[in-house]
Amino acid sequence: MNFVPAPGFADPVMDATAMFRAVLAAMAHPGRVVDLPVATQAPLPLGGGLGALLLALADRETPLWLAPDMASADVTAWIGFHAGASVIQDRGQAVFALADKAEALLPLDAFSVGMPEYPDRSATLIVKVASLGEGTGLLLRGPGIAETARLEVGGVPKIFWQARDELSPLYPLGIDLILCAGAKIAALPRTTMVEI
Amino acid sequence: MYVAVKGGEAAIDAAHKLLALARRGSADVAELSLDQISEQLGLAVDRVMAEGSLYDKRLAALAIKQARGDLVEAIFLLRAFRTTLPRLAESEPLNTANMAVHRRISAAFKDLPGGQILGPTFDYTHRLLDFALAETENQPEAVAPPASADANVPMPHVASLLHQEGLIQPEAAEDETAPVADLTRDPLSFPASRSLRLQNLARGDEGFLLALGYSTQRGFGNNHPFAGEIRIGAVEVEIVPEELGFPIAIGTITITECEMINQFKGSKDVAPMFTRGYGLVFGESERKAMAMALVDRALRASELGEEVIAPAQDEEFVMMHSDNVEAMGFVQHLKLPHYVDFQGELVMVRELRAEREKSLQSQKEEKSHV
Amino acid sequence: MSKGYNFAYLDEQTKRMIRRAILKGVAIPGYQVPFASREMPLPYGWGTGGIQVTASVIGPNDVLKVIDQGADDTTNAVSIRRFFARTAGVKTTERTSEASLIQTRHRIPEQPLKEGQILVYQVPIPEPLRWMEPRETETRKMHALAEYGVMHVKLYEDIARFGRIASSYNYPVLVHGRYVMAPSPIPKFDNPKMDRMPALQLFGAGREKRIYAVPPYTSVKSLDFEDHPFEVQRWDKPCELCGASDTYLDEVITDDQGARMFVCSDSDACQERQKGAA
């Protein structure tokens, strides 16, 4: 195969900083829809937004799992070239997991939820959704939310939220979720209680 | 008016200027060159390289000059430089059997293949101040290098001789494909692997290791050591570039290696045999390599089924306190202002005293009523 | 900006590692995330954890405030502010309200922080159970099991001996009902400010290689007992410079006869109030 991967960050230092701040704002305010400050030209099904998230967070120290709907040769090559992250087959070892559709991440308990002494050694799942909007939809409670918040997530089946809810008794073990629709993201850390 | 906390900025500038002046000393005395430091204060340079965990004599000499000869401060300077350097490759394991040796001694055997070589040691000097050195016109006599300085003279390790007879614990073959542990890249967690422990000790403060090693000899975790072998010399560092697929030498470094041979009477699961403690240090530092080997052996207590009762055997105690850059920072941070917390303590102690006074008073009154 | 070093000093690989630790910290409020702390050009114990967190978070549009003991002009605060002015070229301020990022040692500003602001604490000993149990292997187990009996015993012993909990700073808190957390050596006077604070609170311990966080609007309760509720310090007199009677005061000895005055520890809040009064 002979190809030149599509561009990553135009300004690796400042783009990564701005992206991290967007993710931090999303993670600190679960359910808040945050605009991504930069995009990449990552090939589909990865796409510009997920590509930018990946470059900001992942590198050769973070084993990465790609859902079958994400694992194209183009995507793998782009990730290898720009992030140097190694793509692994065993999702239980993944620090990050990427999927084109939320249901491709099921079953969620196949990912690492951390250990009682080290709950941070758990996966962060990054998934594309059809749309993100505030004010209606899922009812959210938990740290980072003043009272309650509402997040409308397009294209995610109920079964996914049920699977996520089943992990909540494990707290402080758990998985953390970043949702991405185009150039918008929202995050649901393990502490967020979601009512459908 | 109250201005005590003001003027920090100007004070810092002034302090830096004073430091530069104090560093230079009298202008009537010639300024030290880095070559003078690395050639004539070589053991100081070696210590800074070892505990700074960066093999670069010129940078170590610069750090010593900048630190006014304060070696722990120099180690800190080198570490802070090292930490942002990119990691380009991992070296192959050093082959110390092929060392170009300039000192090699064994206390366990009278003679052995390759021989005993004293080399440039302080050991049999009489520690009498040599007033001739007070002059600067010293030109020592030339000496021919020992035959061992040629890396082609075979000089097997003493431990390998014992190993042939099955008398010494074999070193556990580590998985060679596994990534090399590095405590500067991954946070320490316990229990730690032996390679991590050795890395920690190799970077550790010489004085701390010396005291711990000494404590084992006095019975706090005794491991009955013999200095199986100490060797000092030059070894090649090799890497395998991905595009070549075979090792190439990228340079030569001087190191000190010590293998302690320790008596071990056996335990429930392990037959009687000799065990080992290992020390490896950048440059010439026999004292540190020996202390490191003693502590390494002490830290293998649980692996050998020995009871962990002494500080030197306690992995968490040793590894969390061996680093002098961490230790010097935290001890010295006590000079930073703490007056907010001290104010809290003042308020509390006054209140506690007032309450005590009140209760004593009421006890007195009760008594007088009786 | 300094040549030869990356923006905000740390290399990108290090920043990503720290950023991942911060995100896990935010996701698990009050839990201490181990991270591969680097040797910084400032000594351990002098804010290396806070500096690494700030360096990984700071962007070119941030406005940075650095305080030590509540004041912007203490020498270590000056030194750290200069470090970032030099390596990141960011705007700095002494005004709490103007800052997007505040690095602090030992205080929380008096002026309530707003949503969107980030407060970075320098932490010397992140483990609240350390004085009861020196071993990390043990304290980690206690956190895993939420087994905080030793802490309650210690506090109760204080009450038995002194009639009160005898901790005036670094007073332990329970975060989101799960983890007991060291708030860093802030006076207990500042503890109530942490509870449901709209700003994001990040904690960095460089030498001990731990990062932890309290997200906005998160419950932070100072440990206490029903019959001995948590209380903060009070002074009989107001600040002699601005007249405030609801701030944390420093005691300044003004002559060799032991005369003393009490003034606000938060220099910005004090100056703002003095301006307002003038």
PDB file of C-alpha atoms in Angstrom, chain A residues 12-14 16-17 20-21 23-24 27-29 32 54-62 83 95-96 116-124 142-147 171-172 174-176 178 189-191, chain C residues 1 6-7 12-13 15-17 19-20 22-24 26-29 31-34 38 56-60 62 100-101 115-116 118 136 140-141 143-144 176 178-179 196 198 200 202 215-218:
ATOM      1  CA  PRO A  12       0.476  20.145  17.010  1.00  0.00           C
ATOM      2  CA  VAL A  13       1.217  22.023  20.241  1.00  0.00           C
ATOM      3  CA  MET A  14      -1.553  24.627  20.248  1.00  0.00           C
ATOM      4  CA  ALA A  16      -3.567  19.671  21.219  1.00  0.00           C
ATOM      5  CA  THR A  17      -3.813  22.234  24.020  1.00  0.00           C
ATOM      6  CA  PHE A  20      -7.589  19.113  25.680  1.00  0.00           C
ATOM      7  CA  ARG A  21      -9.314  22.155  27.135  1.00  0.00           C
ATOM      8  CA  VAL A  23     -12.378  17.703  26.516  1.00  0.00           C
ATOM      9  CA  LEU A  24     -11.634  18.918  30.042  1.00  0.00           C
ATOM     10  CA  MET A  27     -15.609  16.055  31.320  1.00  0.00           C
ATOM     11  CA  ALA A  28     -15.914  18.652  34.095  1.00  0.00           C
ATOM     12  CA  HIS A  29     -19.470  19.525  32.998  1.00  0.00           C
ATOM     13  CA  ARG A  32     -22.532  20.092  28.273  1.00  0.00           C
ATOM     14  CA  LEU A  54      -7.410  10.913  19.347  1.00  0.00           C
ATOM     15  CA  LEU A  55      -4.369  13.057  18.570  1.00  0.00           C
ATOM     16  CA  ALA A  56      -4.968  15.144  21.675  1.00  0.00           C
ATOM     17  CA  LEU A  57      -5.210  12.171  24.014  1.00  0.00           C
ATOM     18  CA  ALA A  58      -3.564   9.051  22.609  1.00  0.00           C
ATOM     19  CA  ASP A  59       0.016   8.134  21.816  1.00  0.00           C
ATOM     20  CA  ARG A  60       2.380   5.186  21.873  1.00  0.00           C
ATOM     21  CA  GLU A  61       1.749   4.729  25.594  1.00  0.00           C
ATOM     22  CA  THR A  62      -1.985   4.111  25.170  1.00  0.00           C
ATOM     23  CA  ALA A  83      -0.453   9.259  16.986  1.00  0.00           C
ATOM     24  CA  VAL A  95      -6.894   2.690  27.304  1.00  0.00           C
ATOM     25  CA  PHE A  96      -9.000   4.223  24.552  1.00  0.00           C
ATOM     26  CA  PRO A 116     -10.210  -1.291  43.345  1.00  0.00           C
ATOM     27  CA  GLU A 117      -6.756   0.172  44.166  1.00  0.00           C
ATOM     28  CA  TYR A 118      -6.410   1.794  40.736  1.00  0.00           C
ATOM     29  CA  PRO A 119      -9.822   2.718  39.305  1.00  0.00           C
ATOM     30  CA  ASP A 120      -8.021   5.081  36.894  1.00  0.00           C
ATOM     31  CA  ARG A 121      -6.687   2.102  34.959  1.00  0.00           C
ATOM     32  CA  SER A 122      -9.929   1.989  33.049  1.00  0.00           C
ATOM     33  CA  ALA A 123     -10.965   2.575  29.467  1.00  0.00           C
ATOM     34  CA  THR A 124     -12.193   5.815  27.967  1.00  0.00           C
ATOM     35  CA  GLY A 142     -23.741  13.996  39.371  1.00  0.00           C
ATOM     36  CA  PRO A 143     -20.477  15.846  39.942  1.00  0.00           C
ATOM     37  CA  GLY A 144     -19.980  18.691  37.491  1.00  0.00           C
ATOM     38  CA  ILE A 145     -23.722  19.327  37.236  1.00  0.00           C
ATOM     39  CA  ALA A 146     -25.223  22.075  39.412  1.00  0.00           C
ATOM     40  CA  GLU A 147     -28.650  20.430  39.748  1.00  0.00           C
ATOM     41  CA  TYR A 171     -18.250   2.850  41.224  1.00  0.00           C
ATOM     42  CA  PRO A 172     -15.478   4.020  41.695  1.00  0.00           C
ATOM     43  CA  GLY A 174     -16.179   2.249  35.663  1.00  0.00           C
ATOM     44  CA  ILE A 175     -15.663   3.571  32.176  1.00  0.00           C
ATOM     45  CA  ASP A 176     -15.765   7.122  30.891  1.00  0.00           C
ATOM     46  CA  ILE A 178     -16.830  10.906  25.180  1.00  0.00           C
ATOM     47  CA  PRO A 189     -17.778  10.293  33.173  1.00  0.00           C
ATOM     48  CA  ARG A 190     -18.645   7.264  35.295  1.00  0.00           C
ATOM     49  CA  THR A 191     -20.083   9.510  38.025  1.00  0.00           C
TER      50      THR A 191
ATOM     51  CA  MET C   1       9.239  33.346  25.516  1.00  0.00           C
ATOM     52  CA  ASN C   6       8.341  23.710  24.292  1.00  0.00           C
ATOM     53  CA  PHE C   7       5.344  25.956  25.044  1.00  0.00           C
ATOM     54  CA  GLU C  12       4.000  17.107  24.356  1.00  0.00           C
ATOM     55  CA  GLN C  13       4.357  13.477  25.367  1.00  0.00           C
ATOM     56  CA  LYS C  15       1.600  16.855  28.679  1.00  0.00           C
ATOM     57  CA  ARG C  16      -0.582  14.140  27.151  1.00  0.00           C
ATOM     58  CA  MET C  17       0.312  11.768  29.987  1.00  0.00           C
ATOM     59  CA  ARG C  19      -3.760  15.407  30.692  1.00  0.00           C
ATOM     60  CA  ARG C  20      -4.942  11.803  30.707  1.00  0.00           C
ATOM     61  CA  ILE C  22      -6.281  14.910  34.940  1.00  0.00           C
ATOM     62  CA  LEU C  23      -9.258  13.548  32.983  1.00  0.00           C
ATOM     63  CA  LYS C  24      -9.313  10.371  35.066  1.00  0.00           C
ATOM     64  CA  VAL C  26     -12.094  14.537  37.104  1.00  0.00           C
ATOM     65  CA  ALA C  27     -13.973  11.306  36.363  1.00  0.00           C
ATOM     66  CA  ILE C  28     -13.191   9.891  39.836  1.00  0.00           C
ATOM     67  CA  PRO C  29     -13.498  12.872  42.200  1.00  0.00           C
ATOM     68  CA  TYR C  31      -9.174   9.729  43.911  1.00  0.00           C
ATOM     69  CA  GLN C  32      -5.386  10.115  43.635  1.00  0.00           C
ATOM     70  CA  VAL C  33      -4.266   9.218  40.108  1.00  0.00           C
ATOM     71  CA  PRO C  34      -0.594   8.128  39.914  1.00  0.00           C
ATOM     72  CA  ARG C  38       8.932  14.766  35.792  1.00  0.00           C
ATOM     73  CA  SER C  56      -0.443  20.795  30.872  1.00  0.00           C
ATOM     74  CA  VAL C  57      -3.623  22.843  31.094  1.00  0.00           C
ATOM     75  CA  ILE C  58      -2.463  26.347  30.174  1.00  0.00           C
ATOM     76  CA  GLY C  59      -3.176  27.760  26.735  1.00  0.00           C
ATOM     77  CA  PRO C  60      -2.102  30.986  25.052  1.00  0.00           C
ATOM     78  CA  ASP C  62      -5.258  31.971  29.624  1.00  0.00           C
ATOM     79  CA  SER C 100      -8.838  31.956  34.088  1.00  0.00           C
ATOM     80  CA  LEU C 101      -6.244  29.798  35.806  1.00  0.00           C
ATOM     81  CA  GLU C 115     -17.634  28.567  36.518  1.00  0.00           C
ATOM     82  CA  GLY C 116     -14.930  28.259  33.876  1.00  0.00           C
ATOM     83  CA  ILE C 118      -9.594  26.486  37.154  1.00  0.00           C
ATOM     84  CA  GLU C 136       1.201   3.517  50.314  1.00  0.00           C
ATOM     85  CA  ARG C 140      -4.358   2.377  48.774  1.00  0.00           C
ATOM     86  CA  LYS C 141      -6.213  -0.627  50.179  1.00  0.00           C
ATOM     87  CA  HIS C 143      -9.232   3.860  49.824  1.00  0.00           C
ATOM     88  CA  ALA C 144     -10.192   0.853  47.702  1.00  0.00           C
ATOM     89  CA  HIS C 176     -18.682  13.000  46.429  1.00  0.00           C
ATOM     90  CA  ARG C 178     -16.686   8.340  48.452  1.00  0.00           C
ATOM     91  CA  TYR C 179     -13.016   9.345  48.815  1.00  0.00           C
ATOM     92  CA  ARG C 196     -19.964  22.689  45.330  1.00  0.00           C
ATOM     93  CA  PRO C 198     -18.454  26.306  40.457  1.00  0.00           C
ATOM     94  CA  LEU C 200     -12.817  23.151  38.567  1.00  0.00           C
ATOM     95  CA  LEU C 202      -7.134  20.310  40.244  1.00  0.00           C
ATOM     96  CA  PRO C 215     -15.217  18.743  39.418  1.00  0.00           C
ATOM     97  CA  PRO C 216     -17.506  21.795  39.679  1.00  0.00           C
ATOM     98  CA  TYR C 217     -20.588  21.503  41.909  1.00  0.00           C
ATOM     99  CA  THR C 218     -19.233  18.463  43.735  1.00  0.00           C
TER     100      THR C 218
END
